[in-house]
Short mmCIF file of C-alpha atoms in Angstrom, two decimals:
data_model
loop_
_atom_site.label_atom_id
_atom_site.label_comp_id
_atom_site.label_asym_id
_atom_site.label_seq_id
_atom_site.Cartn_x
_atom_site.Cartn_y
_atom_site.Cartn_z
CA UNK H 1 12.25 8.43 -2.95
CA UNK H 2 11.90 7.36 -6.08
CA UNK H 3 8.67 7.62 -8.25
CA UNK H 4 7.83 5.09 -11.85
CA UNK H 5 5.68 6.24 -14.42
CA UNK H 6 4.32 3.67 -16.58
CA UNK H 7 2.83 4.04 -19.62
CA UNK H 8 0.56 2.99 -21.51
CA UNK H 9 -2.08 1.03 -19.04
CA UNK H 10 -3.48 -0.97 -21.70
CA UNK H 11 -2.39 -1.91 -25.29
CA UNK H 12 -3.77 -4.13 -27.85
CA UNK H 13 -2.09 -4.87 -30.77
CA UNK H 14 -2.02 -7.83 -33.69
CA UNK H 15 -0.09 -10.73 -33.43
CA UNK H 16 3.12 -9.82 -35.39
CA UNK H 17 3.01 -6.10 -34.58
CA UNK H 18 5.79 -4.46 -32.49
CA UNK H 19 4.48 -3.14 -29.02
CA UNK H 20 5.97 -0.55 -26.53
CA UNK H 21 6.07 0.37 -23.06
CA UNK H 22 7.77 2.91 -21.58
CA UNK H 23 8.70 3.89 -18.20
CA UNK H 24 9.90 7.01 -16.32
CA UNK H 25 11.53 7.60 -13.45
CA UNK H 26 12.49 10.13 -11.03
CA UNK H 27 16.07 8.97 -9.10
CA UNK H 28 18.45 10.25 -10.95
CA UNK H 29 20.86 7.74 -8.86
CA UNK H 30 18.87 4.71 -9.81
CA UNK H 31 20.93 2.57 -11.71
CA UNK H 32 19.16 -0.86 -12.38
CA UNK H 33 15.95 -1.19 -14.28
CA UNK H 34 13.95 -4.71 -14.84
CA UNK H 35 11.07 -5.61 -16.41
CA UNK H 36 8.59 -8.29 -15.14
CA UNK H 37 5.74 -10.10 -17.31
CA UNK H 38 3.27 -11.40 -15.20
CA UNK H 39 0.71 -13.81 -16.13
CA UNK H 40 -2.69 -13.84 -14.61
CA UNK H 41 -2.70 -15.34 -11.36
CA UNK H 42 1.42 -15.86 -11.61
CA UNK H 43 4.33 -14.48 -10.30
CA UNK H 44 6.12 -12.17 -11.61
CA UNK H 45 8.96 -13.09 -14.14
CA UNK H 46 12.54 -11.54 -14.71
CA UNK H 47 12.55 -11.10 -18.74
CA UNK H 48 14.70 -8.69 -19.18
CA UNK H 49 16.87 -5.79 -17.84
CA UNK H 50 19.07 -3.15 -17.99
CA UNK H 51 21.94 -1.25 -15.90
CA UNK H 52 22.47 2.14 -15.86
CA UNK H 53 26.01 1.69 -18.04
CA UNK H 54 24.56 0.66 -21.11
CA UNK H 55 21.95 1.69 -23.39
CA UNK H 56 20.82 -0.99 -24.88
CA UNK H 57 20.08 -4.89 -24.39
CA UNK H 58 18.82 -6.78 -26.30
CA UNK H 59 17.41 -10.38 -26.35
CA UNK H 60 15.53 -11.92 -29.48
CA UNK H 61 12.32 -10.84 -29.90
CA UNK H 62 12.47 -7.92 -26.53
CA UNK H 63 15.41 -5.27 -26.04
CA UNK H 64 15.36 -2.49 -23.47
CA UNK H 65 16.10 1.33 -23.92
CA UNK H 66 17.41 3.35 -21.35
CA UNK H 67 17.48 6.98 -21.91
CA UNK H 68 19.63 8.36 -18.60
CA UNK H 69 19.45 12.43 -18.96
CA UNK H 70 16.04 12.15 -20.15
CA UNK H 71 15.47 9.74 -16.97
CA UNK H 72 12.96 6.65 -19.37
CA UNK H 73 13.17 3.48 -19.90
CA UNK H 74 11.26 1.28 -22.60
CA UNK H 75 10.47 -2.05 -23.15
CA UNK H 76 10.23 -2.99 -26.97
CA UNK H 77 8.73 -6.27 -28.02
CA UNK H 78 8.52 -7.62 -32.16
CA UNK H 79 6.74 -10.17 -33.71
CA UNK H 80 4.55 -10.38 -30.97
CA UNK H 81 2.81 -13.65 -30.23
CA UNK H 82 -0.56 -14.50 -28.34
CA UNK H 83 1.29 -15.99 -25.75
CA UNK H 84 2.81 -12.22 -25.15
CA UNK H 85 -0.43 -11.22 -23.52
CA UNK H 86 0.37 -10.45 -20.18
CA UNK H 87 0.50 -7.43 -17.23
CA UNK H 88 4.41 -6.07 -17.66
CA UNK H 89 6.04 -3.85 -15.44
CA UNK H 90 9.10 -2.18 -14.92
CA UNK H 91 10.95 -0.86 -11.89
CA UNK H 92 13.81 1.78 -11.23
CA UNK H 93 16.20 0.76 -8.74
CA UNK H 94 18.55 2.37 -6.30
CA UNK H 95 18.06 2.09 -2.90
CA UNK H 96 14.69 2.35 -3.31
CA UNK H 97 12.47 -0.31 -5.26
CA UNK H 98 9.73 1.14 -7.51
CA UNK H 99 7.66 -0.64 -9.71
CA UNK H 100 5.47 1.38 -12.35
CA UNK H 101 1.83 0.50 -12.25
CA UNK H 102 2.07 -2.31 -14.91
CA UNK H 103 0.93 -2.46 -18.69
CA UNK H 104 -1.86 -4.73 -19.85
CA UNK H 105 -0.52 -6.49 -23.05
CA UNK H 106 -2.92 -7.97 -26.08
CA UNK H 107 -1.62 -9.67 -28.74
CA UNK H 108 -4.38 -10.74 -30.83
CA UNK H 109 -4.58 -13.54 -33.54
CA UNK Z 1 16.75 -26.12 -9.38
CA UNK Z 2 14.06 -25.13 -7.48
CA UNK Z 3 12.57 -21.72 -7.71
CA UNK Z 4 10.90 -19.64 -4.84
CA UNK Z 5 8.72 -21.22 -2.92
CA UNK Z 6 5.64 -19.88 -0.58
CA UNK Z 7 2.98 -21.21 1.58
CA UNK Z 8 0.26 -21.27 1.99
CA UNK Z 9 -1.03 -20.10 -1.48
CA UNK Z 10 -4.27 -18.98 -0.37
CA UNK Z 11 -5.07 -17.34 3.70
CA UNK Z 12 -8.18 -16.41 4.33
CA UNK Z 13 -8.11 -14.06 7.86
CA UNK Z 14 -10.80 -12.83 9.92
CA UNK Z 15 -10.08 -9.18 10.66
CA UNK Z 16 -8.44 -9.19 14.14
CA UNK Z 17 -6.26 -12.25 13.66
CA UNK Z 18 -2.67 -12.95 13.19
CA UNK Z 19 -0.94 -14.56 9.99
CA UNK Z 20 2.36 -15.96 8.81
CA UNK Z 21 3.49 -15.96 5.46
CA UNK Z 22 6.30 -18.20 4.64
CA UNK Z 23 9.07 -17.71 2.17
CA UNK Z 24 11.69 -20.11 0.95
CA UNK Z 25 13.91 -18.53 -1.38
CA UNK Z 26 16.12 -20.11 -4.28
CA UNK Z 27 19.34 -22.06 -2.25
CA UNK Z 28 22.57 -20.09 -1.84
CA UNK Z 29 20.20 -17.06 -2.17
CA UNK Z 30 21.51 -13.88 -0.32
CA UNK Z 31 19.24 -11.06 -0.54
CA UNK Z 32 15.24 -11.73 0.24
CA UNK Z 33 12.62 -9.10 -0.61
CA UNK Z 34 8.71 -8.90 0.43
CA UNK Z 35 6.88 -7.03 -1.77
CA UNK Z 36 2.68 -6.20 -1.40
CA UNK Z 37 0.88 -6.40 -4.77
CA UNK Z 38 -2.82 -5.01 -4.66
CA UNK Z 39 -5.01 -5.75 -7.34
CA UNK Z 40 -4.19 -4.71 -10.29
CA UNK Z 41 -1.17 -3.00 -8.99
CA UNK Z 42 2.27 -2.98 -9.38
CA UNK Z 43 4.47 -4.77 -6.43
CA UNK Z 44 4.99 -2.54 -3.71
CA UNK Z 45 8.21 -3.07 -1.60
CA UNK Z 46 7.76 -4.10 2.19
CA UNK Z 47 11.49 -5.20 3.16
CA UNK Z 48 14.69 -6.42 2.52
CA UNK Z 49 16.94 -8.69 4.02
CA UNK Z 50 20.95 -9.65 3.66
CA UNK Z 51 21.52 -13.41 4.86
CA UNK Z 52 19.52 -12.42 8.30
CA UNK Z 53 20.41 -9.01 8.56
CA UNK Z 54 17.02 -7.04 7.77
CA UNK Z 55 18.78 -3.81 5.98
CA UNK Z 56 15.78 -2.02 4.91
CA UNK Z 57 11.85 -2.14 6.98
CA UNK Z 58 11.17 1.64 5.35
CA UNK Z 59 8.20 -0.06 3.53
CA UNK Z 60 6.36 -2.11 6.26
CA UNK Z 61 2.72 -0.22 6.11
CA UNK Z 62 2.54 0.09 10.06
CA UNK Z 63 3.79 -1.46 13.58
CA UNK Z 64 1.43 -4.71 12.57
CA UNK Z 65 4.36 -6.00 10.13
CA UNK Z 66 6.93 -7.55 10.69
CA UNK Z 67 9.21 -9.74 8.77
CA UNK Z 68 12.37 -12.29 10.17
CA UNK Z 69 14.61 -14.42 8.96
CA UNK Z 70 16.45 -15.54 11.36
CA UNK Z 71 18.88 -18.15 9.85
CA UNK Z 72 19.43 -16.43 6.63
CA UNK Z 73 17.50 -18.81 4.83
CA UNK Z 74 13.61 -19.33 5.02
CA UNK Z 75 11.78 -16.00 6.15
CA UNK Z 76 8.41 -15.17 7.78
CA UNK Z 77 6.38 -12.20 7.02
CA UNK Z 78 3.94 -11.90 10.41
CA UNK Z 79 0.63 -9.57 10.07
CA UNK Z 80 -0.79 -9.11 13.46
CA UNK Z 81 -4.65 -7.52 14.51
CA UNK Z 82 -5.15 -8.16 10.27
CA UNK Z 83 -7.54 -5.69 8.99
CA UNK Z 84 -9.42 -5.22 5.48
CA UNK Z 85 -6.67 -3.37 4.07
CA UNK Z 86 -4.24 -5.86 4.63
CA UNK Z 87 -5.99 -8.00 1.75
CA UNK Z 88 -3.45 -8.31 -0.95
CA UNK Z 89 -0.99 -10.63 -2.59
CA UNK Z 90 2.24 -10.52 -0.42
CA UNK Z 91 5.18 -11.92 -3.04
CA UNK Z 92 8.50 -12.76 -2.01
CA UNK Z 93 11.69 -12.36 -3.88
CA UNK Z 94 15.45 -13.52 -3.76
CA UNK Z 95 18.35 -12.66 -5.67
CA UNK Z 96 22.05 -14.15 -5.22
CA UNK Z 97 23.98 -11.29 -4.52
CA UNK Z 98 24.37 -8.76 -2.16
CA UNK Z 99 22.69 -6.15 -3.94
CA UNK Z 100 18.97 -5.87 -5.08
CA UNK Z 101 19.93 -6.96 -8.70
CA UNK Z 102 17.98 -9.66 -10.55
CA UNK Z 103 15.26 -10.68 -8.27
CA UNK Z 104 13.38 -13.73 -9.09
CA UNK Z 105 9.93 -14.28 -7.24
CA UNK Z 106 7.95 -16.65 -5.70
CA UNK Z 107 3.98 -17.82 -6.51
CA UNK Z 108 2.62 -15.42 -4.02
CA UNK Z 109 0.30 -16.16 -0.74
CA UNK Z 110 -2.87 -14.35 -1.36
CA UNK Z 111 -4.33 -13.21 1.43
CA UNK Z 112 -8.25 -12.34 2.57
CA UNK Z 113 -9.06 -10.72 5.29
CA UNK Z 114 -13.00 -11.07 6.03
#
């Protein structure tokens, strides 16, 4: 099945900065990768995502990566804003639905 | 519209006893997904169901889960003999087509088992 590697666990950065996640995955037949922000103590929320046709999205401030030989994915976020801190995670998806072990954001002011 | 919904928010089990978690997913909603979400952990996929078919159960921990929904709509995730382990945040998902593309989710029930 398939297996997500998220990284990094944590990242702090100052409001304004760019931040960047990145995933990897291990399907080469996935074909659909999302990434969630999730608030403390709130559900998880569709932001943005990516199919396996493109390489690229973007939308304003976030755009998505997708690298398929290499097999990664990355979330890229500018300007970042206080209200940015959050847990985000991505997910490779075929058949099988993985979600990487999440990111913990900071944006400070 | 309305996004979706679960109840309760909050269970609090003794080990040994049985729970229902309710899901009611966006209307016109096709595909429903249960997902398990330990602390501090990323979502971990339980099931998935088209209208009331349930196409995929590869993820349901052990014989204890099980997970219905029999009118296509609203859809019950059922924990029976709950132990310790079971003590997570159980989130449900829908998306409008067919396929497992752009899932939206619901609060969660977080559940305690004592």
């Amino acid at each position: 099945g398939e297996n997500v590697e998220q990284h990094p666990s944590t990242l702090s950065v100052q409001e304004g900065d760019s931040a960047v996640i990145k995933c990897t995955y291990s399907d080469s037949a996935s074909n659909y990768f999302p990434w969630y922000k999730q608030e403390l103590g709130k559900r998880p929320q569709l932001i943005i995502d990516i199919r396996s046709n493109v390489g690229e999205k973007k939308d304003q401030r976030i755009a998505v990566t997708l690298n398929k030989t290499a097999k990664h994915f990355s979330l890229h976020i500018t300007e970042t804003q206080p209200e940015d801190s959050a847990v985000y995670f991505c997910a490779a998806i075929n058949n099988d639905m993985r979600f990487g072990a999440g990111t913990r954001l900071t944006v400070k002011p | 519209g309305a996004g979706v919904s679960q109840s309760p928010r909050y269970k609090v089990a003794k080990r040994g006893q049985d729970v229902a978690l309710r899901c009611d997913p966006i209307s016109g909603h096709v595909s429903l997904f249960w997902y398990q979400q330990a602390l501090g952990q990323g979502p971990e996929f339980l099931t998935y169901f088209q209208n009331e078919a349930q196409l995929d159960k590869s993820g349901l921990p052990s014989d204890r889960f099980f997970a219905e929904r029999p009118e296509g709509s609203v859809s019950t995730l059922k924990i029976q003999r709950t132990q310790q382990e079971d003590s997570a945040v159980y989130l449900c998902a829908s998306s409008s087509g067919q396929g497992i593309y752009e899932q939206y989710f619901g609060p969660g029930t977080r559940l305690t088992v004592t």
